[in-house]
Coordinates of C-alpha atoms (C1' of nucleotides) in Angstrom, one line a residue:
Chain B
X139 CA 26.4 -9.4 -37.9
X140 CA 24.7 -11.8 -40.3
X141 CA 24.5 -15.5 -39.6
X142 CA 26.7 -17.7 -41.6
X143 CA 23.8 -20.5 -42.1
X144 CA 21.6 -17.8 -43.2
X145 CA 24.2 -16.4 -45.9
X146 CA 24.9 -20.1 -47.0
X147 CA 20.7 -20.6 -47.5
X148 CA 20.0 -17.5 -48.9
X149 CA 23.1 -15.6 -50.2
X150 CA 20.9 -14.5 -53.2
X151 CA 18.1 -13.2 -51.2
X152 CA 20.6 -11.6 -49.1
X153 CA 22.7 -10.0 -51.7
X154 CA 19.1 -8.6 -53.2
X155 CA 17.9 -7.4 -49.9
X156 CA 21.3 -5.2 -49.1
X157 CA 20.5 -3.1 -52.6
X158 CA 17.9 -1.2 -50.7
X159 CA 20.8 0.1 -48.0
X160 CA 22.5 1.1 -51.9
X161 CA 24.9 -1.8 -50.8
X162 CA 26.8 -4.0 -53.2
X163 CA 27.6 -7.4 -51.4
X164 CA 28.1 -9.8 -54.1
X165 CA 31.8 -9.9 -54.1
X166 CA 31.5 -10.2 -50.7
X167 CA 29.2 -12.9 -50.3
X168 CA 30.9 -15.0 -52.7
X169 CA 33.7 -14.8 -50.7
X170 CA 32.3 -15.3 -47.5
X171 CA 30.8 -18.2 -49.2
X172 CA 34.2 -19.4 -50.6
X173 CA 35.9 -19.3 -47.3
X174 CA 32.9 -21.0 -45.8
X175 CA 33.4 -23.8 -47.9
X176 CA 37.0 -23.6 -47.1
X177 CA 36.8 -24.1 -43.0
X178 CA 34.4 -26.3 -43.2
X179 CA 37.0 -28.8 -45.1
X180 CA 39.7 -27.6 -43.0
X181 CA 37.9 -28.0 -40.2
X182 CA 37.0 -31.7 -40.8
X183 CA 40.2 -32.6 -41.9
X184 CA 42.0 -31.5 -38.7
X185 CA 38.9 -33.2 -36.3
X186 CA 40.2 -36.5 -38.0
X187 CA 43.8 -35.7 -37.6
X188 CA 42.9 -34.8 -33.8
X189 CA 41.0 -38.0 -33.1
X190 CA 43.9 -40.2 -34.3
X191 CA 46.2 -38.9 -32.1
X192 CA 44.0 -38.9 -29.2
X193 CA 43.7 -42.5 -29.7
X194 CA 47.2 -43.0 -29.5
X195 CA 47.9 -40.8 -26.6
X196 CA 45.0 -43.4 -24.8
X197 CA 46.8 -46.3 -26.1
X198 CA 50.3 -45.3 -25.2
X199 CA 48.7 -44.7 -21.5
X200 CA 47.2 -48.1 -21.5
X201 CA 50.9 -49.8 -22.7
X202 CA 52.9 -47.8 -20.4
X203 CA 50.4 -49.4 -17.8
X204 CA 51.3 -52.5 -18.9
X205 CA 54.8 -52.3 -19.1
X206 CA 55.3 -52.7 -22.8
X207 CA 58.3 -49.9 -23.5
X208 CA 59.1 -50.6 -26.8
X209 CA 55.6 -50.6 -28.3
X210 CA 55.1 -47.4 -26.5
X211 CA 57.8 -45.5 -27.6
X212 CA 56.9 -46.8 -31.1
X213 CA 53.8 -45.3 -31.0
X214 CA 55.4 -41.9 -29.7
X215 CA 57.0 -41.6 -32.2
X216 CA 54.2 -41.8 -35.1
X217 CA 52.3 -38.8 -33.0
X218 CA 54.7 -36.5 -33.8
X219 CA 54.1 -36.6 -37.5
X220 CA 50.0 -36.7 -36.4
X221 CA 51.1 -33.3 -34.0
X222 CA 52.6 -31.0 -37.1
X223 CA 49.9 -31.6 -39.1
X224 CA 47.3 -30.8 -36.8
X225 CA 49.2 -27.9 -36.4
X226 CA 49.3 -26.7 -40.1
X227 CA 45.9 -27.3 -40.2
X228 CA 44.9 -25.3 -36.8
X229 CA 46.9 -22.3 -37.7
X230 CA 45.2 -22.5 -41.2
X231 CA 41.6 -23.1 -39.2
X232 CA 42.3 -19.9 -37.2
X233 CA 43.3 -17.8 -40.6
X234 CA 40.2 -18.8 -42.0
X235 CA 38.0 -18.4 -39.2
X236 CA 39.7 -14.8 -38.8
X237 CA 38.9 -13.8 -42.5
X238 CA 35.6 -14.9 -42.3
X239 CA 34.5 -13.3 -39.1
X240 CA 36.4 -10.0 -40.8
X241 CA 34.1 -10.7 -43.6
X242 CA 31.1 -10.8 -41.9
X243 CA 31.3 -7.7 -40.1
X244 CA 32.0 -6.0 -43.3
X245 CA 28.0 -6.4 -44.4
X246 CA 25.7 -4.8 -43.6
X247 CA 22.1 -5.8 -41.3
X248 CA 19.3 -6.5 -43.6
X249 CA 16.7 -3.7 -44.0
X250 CA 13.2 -4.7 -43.0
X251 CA 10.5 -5.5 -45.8
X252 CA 9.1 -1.9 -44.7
X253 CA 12.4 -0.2 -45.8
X254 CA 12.2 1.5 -49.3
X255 CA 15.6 2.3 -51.0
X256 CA 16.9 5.8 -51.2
X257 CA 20.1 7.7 -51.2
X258 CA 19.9 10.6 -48.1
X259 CA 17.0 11.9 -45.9
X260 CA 15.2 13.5 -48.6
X261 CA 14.2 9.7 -49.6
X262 CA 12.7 8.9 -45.7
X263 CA 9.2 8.7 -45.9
X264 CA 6.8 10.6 -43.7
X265 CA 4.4 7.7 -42.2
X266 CA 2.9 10.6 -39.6
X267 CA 3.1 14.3 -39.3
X268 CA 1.0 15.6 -35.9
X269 CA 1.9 19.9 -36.8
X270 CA -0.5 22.5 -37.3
X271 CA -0.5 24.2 -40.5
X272 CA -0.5 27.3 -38.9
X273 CA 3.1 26.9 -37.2
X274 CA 4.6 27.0 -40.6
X275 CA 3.6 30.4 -41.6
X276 CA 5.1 31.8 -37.5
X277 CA 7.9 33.9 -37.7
X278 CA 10.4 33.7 -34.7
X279 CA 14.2 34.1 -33.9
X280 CA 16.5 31.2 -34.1
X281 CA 18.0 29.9 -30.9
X282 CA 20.9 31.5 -31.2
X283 CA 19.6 34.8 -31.3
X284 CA 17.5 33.6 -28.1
X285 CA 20.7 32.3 -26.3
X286 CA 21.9 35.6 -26.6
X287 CA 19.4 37.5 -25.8
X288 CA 18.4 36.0 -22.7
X289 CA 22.6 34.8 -21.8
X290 CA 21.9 31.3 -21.7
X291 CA 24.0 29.3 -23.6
X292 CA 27.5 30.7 -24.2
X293 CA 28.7 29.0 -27.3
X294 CA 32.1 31.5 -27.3
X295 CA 33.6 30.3 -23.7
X296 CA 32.8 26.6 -25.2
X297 CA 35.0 26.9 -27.8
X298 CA 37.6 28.5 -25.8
X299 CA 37.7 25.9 -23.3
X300 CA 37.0 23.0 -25.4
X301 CA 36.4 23.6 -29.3
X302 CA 33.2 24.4 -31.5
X303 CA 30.1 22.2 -30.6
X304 CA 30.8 22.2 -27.1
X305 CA 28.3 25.1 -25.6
X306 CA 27.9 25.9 -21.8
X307 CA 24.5 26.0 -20.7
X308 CA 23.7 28.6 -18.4
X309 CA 21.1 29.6 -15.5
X310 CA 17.6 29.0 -16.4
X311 CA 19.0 26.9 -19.8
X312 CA 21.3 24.9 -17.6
X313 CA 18.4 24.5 -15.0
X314 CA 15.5 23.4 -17.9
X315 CA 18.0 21.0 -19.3
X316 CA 18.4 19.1 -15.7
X317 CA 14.9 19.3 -15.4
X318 CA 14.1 17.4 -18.9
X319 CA 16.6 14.7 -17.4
X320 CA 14.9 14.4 -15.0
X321 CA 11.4 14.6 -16.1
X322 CA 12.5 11.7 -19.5
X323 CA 13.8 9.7 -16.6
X324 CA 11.1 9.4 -14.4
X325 CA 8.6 8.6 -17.0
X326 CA 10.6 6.1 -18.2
X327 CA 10.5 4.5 -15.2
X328 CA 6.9 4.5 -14.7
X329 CA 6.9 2.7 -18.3
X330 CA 9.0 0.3 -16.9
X331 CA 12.1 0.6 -17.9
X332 CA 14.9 0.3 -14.9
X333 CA 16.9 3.4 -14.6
X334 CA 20.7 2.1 -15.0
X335 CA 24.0 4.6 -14.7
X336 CA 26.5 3.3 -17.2
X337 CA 30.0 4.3 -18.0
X338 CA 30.7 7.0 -20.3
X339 CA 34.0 5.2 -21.7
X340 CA 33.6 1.6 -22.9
X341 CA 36.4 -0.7 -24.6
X342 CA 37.0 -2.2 -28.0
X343 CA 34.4 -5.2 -27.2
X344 CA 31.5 -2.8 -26.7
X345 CA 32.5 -1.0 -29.5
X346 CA 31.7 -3.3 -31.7
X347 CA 28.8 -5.2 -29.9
X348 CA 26.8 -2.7 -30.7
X349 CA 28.2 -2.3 -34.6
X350 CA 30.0 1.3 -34.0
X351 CA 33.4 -0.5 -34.4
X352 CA 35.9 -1.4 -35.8
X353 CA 34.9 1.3 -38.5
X354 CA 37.7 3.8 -36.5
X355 CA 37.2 6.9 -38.2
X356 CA 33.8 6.7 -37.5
X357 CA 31.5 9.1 -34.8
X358 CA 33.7 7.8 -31.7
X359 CA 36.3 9.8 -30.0
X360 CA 39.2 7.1 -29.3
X361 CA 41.7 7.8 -26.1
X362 CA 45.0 8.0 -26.3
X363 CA 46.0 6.6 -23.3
X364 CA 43.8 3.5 -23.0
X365 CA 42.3 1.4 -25.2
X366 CA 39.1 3.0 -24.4
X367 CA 36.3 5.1 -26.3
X368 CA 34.2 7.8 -25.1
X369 CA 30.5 6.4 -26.1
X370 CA 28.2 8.1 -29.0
X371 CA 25.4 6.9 -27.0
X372 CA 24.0 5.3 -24.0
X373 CA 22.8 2.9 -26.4
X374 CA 26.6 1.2 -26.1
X375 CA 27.1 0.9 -22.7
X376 CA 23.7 -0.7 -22.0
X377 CA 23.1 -2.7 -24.8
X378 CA 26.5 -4.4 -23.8
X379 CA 25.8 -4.8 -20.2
X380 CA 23.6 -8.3 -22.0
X381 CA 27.3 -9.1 -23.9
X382 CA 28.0 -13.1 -23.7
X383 CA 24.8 -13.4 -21.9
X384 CA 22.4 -16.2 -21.8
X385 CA 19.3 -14.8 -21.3
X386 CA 16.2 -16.3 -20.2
X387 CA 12.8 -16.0 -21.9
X388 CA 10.8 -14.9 -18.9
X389 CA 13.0 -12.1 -18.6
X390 CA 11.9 -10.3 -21.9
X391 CA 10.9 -7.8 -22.4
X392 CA 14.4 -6.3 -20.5
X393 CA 13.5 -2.5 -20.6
X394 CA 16.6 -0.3 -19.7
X395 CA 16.8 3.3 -19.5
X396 CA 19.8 5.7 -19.0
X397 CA 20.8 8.9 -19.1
X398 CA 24.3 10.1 -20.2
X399 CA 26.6 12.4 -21.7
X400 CA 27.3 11.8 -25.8
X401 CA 30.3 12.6 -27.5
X402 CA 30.5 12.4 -31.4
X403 CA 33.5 13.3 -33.7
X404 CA 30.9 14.9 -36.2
X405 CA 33.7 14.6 -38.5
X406 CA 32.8 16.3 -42.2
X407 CA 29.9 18.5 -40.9
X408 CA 29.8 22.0 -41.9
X409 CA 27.8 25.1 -42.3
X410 CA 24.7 25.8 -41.2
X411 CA 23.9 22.3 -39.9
X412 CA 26.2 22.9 -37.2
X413 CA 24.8 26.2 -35.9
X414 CA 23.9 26.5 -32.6
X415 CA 22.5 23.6 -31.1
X416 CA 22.1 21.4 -34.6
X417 CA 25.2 19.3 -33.9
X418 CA 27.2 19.4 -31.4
X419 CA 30.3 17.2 -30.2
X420 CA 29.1 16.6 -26.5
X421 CA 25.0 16.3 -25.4
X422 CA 22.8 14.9 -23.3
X423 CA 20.7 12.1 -23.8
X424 CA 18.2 10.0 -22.2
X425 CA 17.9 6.6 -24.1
X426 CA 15.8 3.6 -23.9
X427 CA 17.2 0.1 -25.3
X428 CA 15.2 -3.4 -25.0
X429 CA 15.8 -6.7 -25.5
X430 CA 13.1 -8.9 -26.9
X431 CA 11.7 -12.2 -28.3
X432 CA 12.4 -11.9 -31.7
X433 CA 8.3 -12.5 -32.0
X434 CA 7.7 -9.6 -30.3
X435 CA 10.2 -7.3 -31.3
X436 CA 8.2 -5.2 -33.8
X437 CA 5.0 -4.8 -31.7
X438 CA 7.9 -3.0 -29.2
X439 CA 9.4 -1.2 -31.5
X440 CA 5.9 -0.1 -32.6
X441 CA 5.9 0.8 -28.3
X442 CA 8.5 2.6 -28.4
X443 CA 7.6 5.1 -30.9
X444 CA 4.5 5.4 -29.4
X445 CA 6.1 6.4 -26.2
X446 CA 8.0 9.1 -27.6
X447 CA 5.7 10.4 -29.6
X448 CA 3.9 10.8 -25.9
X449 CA 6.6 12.9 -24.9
X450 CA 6.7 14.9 -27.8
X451 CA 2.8 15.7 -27.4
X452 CA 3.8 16.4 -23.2
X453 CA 6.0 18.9 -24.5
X454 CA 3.5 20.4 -27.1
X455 CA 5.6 20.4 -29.7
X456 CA 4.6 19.6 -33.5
X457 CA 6.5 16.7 -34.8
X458 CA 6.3 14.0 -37.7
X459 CA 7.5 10.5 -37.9
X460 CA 9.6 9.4 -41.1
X461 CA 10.8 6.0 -41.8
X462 CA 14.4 6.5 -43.1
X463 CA 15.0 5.4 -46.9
X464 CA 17.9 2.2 -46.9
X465 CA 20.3 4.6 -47.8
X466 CA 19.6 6.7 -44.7
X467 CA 19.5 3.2 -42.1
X468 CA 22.4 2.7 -40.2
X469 CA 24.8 -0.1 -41.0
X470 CA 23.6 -2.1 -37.9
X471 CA 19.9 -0.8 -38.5
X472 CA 17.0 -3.3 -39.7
X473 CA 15.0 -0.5 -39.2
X474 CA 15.2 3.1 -38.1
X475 CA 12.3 5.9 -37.2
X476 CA 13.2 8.7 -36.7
X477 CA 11.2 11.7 -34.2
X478 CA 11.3 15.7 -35.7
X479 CA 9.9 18.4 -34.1
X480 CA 9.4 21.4 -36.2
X481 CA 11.5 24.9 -34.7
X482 CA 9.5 28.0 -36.0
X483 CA 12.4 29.9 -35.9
X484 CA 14.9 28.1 -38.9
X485 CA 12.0 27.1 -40.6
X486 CA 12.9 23.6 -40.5
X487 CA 12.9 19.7 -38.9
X488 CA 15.1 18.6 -36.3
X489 CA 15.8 15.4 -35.3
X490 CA 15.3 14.6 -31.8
X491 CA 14.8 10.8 -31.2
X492 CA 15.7 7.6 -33.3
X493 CA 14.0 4.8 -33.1
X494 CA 15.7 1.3 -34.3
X495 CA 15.1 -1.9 -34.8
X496 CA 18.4 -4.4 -35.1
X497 CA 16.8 -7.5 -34.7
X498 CA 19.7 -10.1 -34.4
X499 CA 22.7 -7.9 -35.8
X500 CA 23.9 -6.6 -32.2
X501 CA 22.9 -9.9 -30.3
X502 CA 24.9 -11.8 -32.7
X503 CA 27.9 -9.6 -32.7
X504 CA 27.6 -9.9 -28.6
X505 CA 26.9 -13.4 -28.1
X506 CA 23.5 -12.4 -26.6
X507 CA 21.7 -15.7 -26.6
X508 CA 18.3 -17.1 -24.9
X509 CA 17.1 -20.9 -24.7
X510 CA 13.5 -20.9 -26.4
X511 CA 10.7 -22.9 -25.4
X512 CA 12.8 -26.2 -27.7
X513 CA 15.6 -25.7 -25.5
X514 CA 17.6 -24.1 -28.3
X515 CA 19.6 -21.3 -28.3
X516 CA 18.7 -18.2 -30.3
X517 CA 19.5 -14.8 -30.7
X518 CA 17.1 -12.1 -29.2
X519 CA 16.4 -8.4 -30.8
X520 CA 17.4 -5.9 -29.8
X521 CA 16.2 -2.0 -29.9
X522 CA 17.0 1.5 -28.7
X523 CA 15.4 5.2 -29.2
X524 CA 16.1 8.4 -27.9
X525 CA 13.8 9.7 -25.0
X526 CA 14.6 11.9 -25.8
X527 CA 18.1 13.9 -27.1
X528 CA 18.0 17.5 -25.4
X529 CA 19.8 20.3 -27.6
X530 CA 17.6 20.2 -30.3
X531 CA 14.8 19.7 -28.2
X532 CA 15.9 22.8 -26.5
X533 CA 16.2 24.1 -29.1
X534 CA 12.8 23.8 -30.5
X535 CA 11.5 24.6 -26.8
X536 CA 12.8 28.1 -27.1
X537 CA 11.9 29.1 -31.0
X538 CA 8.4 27.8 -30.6
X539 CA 7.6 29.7 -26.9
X540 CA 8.7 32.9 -27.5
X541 CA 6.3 35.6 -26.1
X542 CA 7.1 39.1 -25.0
X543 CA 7.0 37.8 -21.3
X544 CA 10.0 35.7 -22.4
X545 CA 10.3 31.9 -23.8
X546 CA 6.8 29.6 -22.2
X547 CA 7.7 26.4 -21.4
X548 CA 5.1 23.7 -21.6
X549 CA 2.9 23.1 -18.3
X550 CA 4.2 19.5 -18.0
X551 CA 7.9 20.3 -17.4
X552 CA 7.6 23.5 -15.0
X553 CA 6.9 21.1 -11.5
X554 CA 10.7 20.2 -12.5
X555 CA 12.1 23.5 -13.8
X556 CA 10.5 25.2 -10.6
X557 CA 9.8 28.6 -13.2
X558 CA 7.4 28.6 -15.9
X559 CA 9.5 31.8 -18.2
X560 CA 13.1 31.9 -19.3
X561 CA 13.3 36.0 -19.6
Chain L
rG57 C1' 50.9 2.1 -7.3
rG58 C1' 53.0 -2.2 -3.9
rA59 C1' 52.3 -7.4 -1.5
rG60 C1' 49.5 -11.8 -1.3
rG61 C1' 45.2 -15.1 -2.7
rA62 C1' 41.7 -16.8 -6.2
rA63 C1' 39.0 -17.8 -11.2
rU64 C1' 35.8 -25.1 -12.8
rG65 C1' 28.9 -26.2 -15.8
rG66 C1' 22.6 -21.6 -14.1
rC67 C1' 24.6 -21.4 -8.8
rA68 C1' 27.5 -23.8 -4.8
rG69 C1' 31.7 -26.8 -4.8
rA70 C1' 35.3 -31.5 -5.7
rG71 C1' 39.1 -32.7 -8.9
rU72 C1' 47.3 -31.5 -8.9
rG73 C1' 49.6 -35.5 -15.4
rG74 C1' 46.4 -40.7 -18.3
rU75 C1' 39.0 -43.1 -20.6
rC76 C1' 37.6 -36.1 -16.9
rG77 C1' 33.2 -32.5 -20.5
rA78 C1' 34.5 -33.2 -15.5
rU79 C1' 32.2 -36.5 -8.4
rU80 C1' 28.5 -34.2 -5.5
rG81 C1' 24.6 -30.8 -3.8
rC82 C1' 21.1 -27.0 -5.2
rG83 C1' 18.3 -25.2 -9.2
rG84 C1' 15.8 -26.3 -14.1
rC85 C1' 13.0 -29.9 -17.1
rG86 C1' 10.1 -34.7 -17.5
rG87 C1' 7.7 -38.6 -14.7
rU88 C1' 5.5 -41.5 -10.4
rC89 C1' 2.3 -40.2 -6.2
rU90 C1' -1.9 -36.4 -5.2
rU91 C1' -8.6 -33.6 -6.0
rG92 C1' -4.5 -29.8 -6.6
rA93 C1' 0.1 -28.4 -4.5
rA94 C1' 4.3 -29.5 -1.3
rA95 C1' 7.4 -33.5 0.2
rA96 C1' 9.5 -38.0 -1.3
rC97 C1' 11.2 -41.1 -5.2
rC98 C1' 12.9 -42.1 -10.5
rG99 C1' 14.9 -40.1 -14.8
rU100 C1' 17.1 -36.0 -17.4
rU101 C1' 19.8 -31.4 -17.7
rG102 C1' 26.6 -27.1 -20.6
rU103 C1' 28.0 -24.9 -25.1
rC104 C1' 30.3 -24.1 -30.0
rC105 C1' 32.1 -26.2 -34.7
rG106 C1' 32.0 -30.1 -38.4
rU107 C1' 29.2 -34.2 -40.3
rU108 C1' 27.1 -39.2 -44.6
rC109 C1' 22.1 -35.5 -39.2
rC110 C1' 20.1 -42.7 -36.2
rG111 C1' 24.3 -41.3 -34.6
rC112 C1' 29.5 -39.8 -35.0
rG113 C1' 34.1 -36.6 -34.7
rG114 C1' 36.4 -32.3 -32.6
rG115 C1' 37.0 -27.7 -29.4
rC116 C1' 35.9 -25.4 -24.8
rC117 C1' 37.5 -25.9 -16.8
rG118 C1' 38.7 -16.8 -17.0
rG119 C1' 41.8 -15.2 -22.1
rG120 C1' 46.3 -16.2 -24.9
rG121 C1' 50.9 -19.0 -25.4
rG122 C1' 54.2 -23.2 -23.8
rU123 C1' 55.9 -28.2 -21.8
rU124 C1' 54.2 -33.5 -22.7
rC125 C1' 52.7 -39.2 -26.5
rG126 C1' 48.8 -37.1 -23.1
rA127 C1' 47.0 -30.9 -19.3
rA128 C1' 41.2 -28.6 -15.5
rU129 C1' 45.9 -30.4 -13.2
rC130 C1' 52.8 -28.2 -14.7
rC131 C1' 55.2 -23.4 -16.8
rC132 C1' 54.8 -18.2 -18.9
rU133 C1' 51.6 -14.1 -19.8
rC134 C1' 47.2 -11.1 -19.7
rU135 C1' 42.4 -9.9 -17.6
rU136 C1' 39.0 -9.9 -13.6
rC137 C1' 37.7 -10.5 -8.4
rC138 C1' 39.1 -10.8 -3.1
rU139 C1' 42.5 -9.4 1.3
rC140 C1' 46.2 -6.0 3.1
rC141 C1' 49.3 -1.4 2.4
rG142 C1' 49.7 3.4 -0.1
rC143 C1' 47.0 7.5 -2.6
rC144 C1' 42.3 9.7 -3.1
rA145 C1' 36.5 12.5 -5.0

RNA sequence: GGAGGAAUGGCAGAGUGGUCGAUUGCGGCGGUCUUGAAAACCGUUGUCCGUUCCGCGGGCCGGGGGUUCGAAUCCCUCUUCCUCCGCCA
């Protein structure tokens, strides 16, 4: 969410800056703005209305005290007038407060400077691409090929059970992907971040914390039975867990990691994007989310991208970095990297970690605050990445390793895996 | 699921209808003292909204609603926590 004094300073500015996310707020701005102006008067109007009749209420006390009945009941009866119109005016307070705070949560975060504008990932710009040539011109299978051949992923028994996109892992597959958990989570501790188990369901207020609500229809599966939603990512539950918090400076940066389970509706995909591994409704994830002085907060996000980019090099696998085109950026996004690791064996990118940047937009949707050095209060930044998202990444473990002994995995993981072959 | 108890400022803990945004202690911040620190002493210390920005007005005692001229205090309701019972990985 977007601070009210900073839309009334710099609607234009604003306005300008959300054309880059191909994002059309002037209606909405001038209404915000309009509404703005409208509470404020409201506002005022009902403070005074207030503060008369609390004068009264003080002076009826003091002439009760004093025994004077008559001019006490007088005065009583002058409140009540006072006491409707204060009520008009808090009901039509609360209206406008309402609408405005719908408003707000209608635009958009601001893309960063560093943001160019485009319409879909074929506008994200490659800042870094660390693949040898020669892995292009490799043939291999794709993973589902792979899968079959060496039964370890059944995506048939997942669909019977549960639908398309929910696969069962199986034996040595099942066995690498409890190993990556593992191996994501320990170096993420030894980075610092503090390990933290959240819940996999999280309520409406969480929802839209973090900006996935109260767009409904969106990636969240909803309950039926409680108001409850099952989390897109561990980046809900954790960023949350700093929800009406004051925080203190000392504290940053807060460093989190967690591992979970994701679910995603994935409504509108089709085709060959969805094959295999590509998308799938449930997956595992290890994420990292921080919390930092808004000074800082780009020197960490820089951290962060470093970090996985660590990983990725562990793993041995060729990846590039892209900055996503405004069009591509999430709504809540200031700023969003994303991680591909190229899979010999569809000839193509996949995503395996996002990197982002939301500056104030969570903390102020969350009442995340921390008293600066003036003693003010002021809204930290907040960021998350993937560290990494394993189907894909398992993906492009297996169509990058084959070898006639079976599918290699890299050195660094087979301490955890206890086997060094899937065959 | 059933029965009871509780929720007050960063923390602890007073306050049961009238100047209470709230006694007090701890903590925090500033100062005195000290070579420095500790102790002691003095002062200060919630947040949000509005404003003609010195200052002033209003809201907030878990959330929402009600009674009253007036509510932290009374009533209703929801949530959370604690104790006991039941069930249970």
């Amino acid at each position: 969410m977007l601070d009210i004094h900073y839309i009334r300073e710099n609607h234009k500015e604003v306005i300008e800056r959300l054309k880059v996310k191909n994002f059309d707020a002037s209606n909405l701005v001038n209404r915000i703005l309009e509404i703005d102006k409208k509470r404020r008067e409201t506002q005022n109007k009902l403070d005074t209305t207030l503060s008369e009749s609390k004068n009264m209420s003080k002076e009826i006390g003091s002439l009760f005290k004093e025994a004077k009945f008559d001019q006490a009941n007088e005065l009583k009866e002058k409140t009540s007038q006072l006491k409707e119109h204060s009520k008009e005016l808090s009901s039509e307070l609360e209206n406008l407060k309402n609408e405005q705070q719908k408003l707000l949560t209608e635009l958009p975060n601001l893309p960063h400077p560093s943001v160019k504008k485009g319409q879909s990932d074929e506008d994200n710009e490659v800042v870094e691409q660390q693949a040898k040539e020669s892995i292009f011109k490799e043939k291999g299978k794709p993973h589902w090929e792979l899968a079959d051949k060496y039964d370890v992923i059944d995506f048939n028994t997942g669909s019977k059970i549960s639908g398309a996109g929910f696969p069962i892992y199986k034996r040595k597959v099942a066995r690498l992907q409890r190993a990556l958990i593992n191996y994501f989570l320990d170096l993420a501790r030894s980075e610092g971040y503090e390990e933290v188990q959240p819940p996999v369901l999280v309520n409406e207020d969480s929802g839209f914390g973090t900006g996935q609500l109260p767009d409904k229809e969106g990636q969240m599966y909803e309950l039926e039975n409680a108001p409850l939603y099952l989390i897109p990512t561990a980046e809900v539950p954790v960023t949350n867990m700093y929800r009406d918090m004051v925080l203190q400076e000392k504290q940053f940066p807060i460093k989190n990691v967690a591992y979970s389970s994701c679910f995603r509706r994935e409504a509108g995909s089709y085709g060959k994007e969805v094959r295999g591994l590509n998308r799938l409704h449930q997956f595992d994830k290890v994420e990292i989310v921080q919390i930092q002085h808004p000074d800082k907060s780009y020197d960490t996000l820089t951290e962060m991208i470093e970090y996985v980019k660590r990983i990725l090099r562990n793993l041995e696998l060729p990846f590039r970095v892209s900055r996503l085109c405004g069009g591509d950026t999430s709504f809540a996004a200031a700023v969003t990297y994303d991680l591909e690791v190229y899979s010999k064996g569809q000839k193509k990118w996949l995503e395996v970690s996002s990197v982002s940047n939301f500056e104030t937009y969570q903390s102020l949707r969350m009442k995340t605050r921390f008293k600066n050095r003036e003693g003010k209060m002021q809204a930290p930044h907040t960021l998350n990445g993937s560290a990494l998202a394993l189907p894909r990444l398992v993906a492009a473990l297996m169509e990058n390793n084959q070898t006639s002994a079976g599918i290699k995995l890299p050195e660094v993981i087979v301490p955890y895996t206890g086997f060094d072959y899937i065959n």
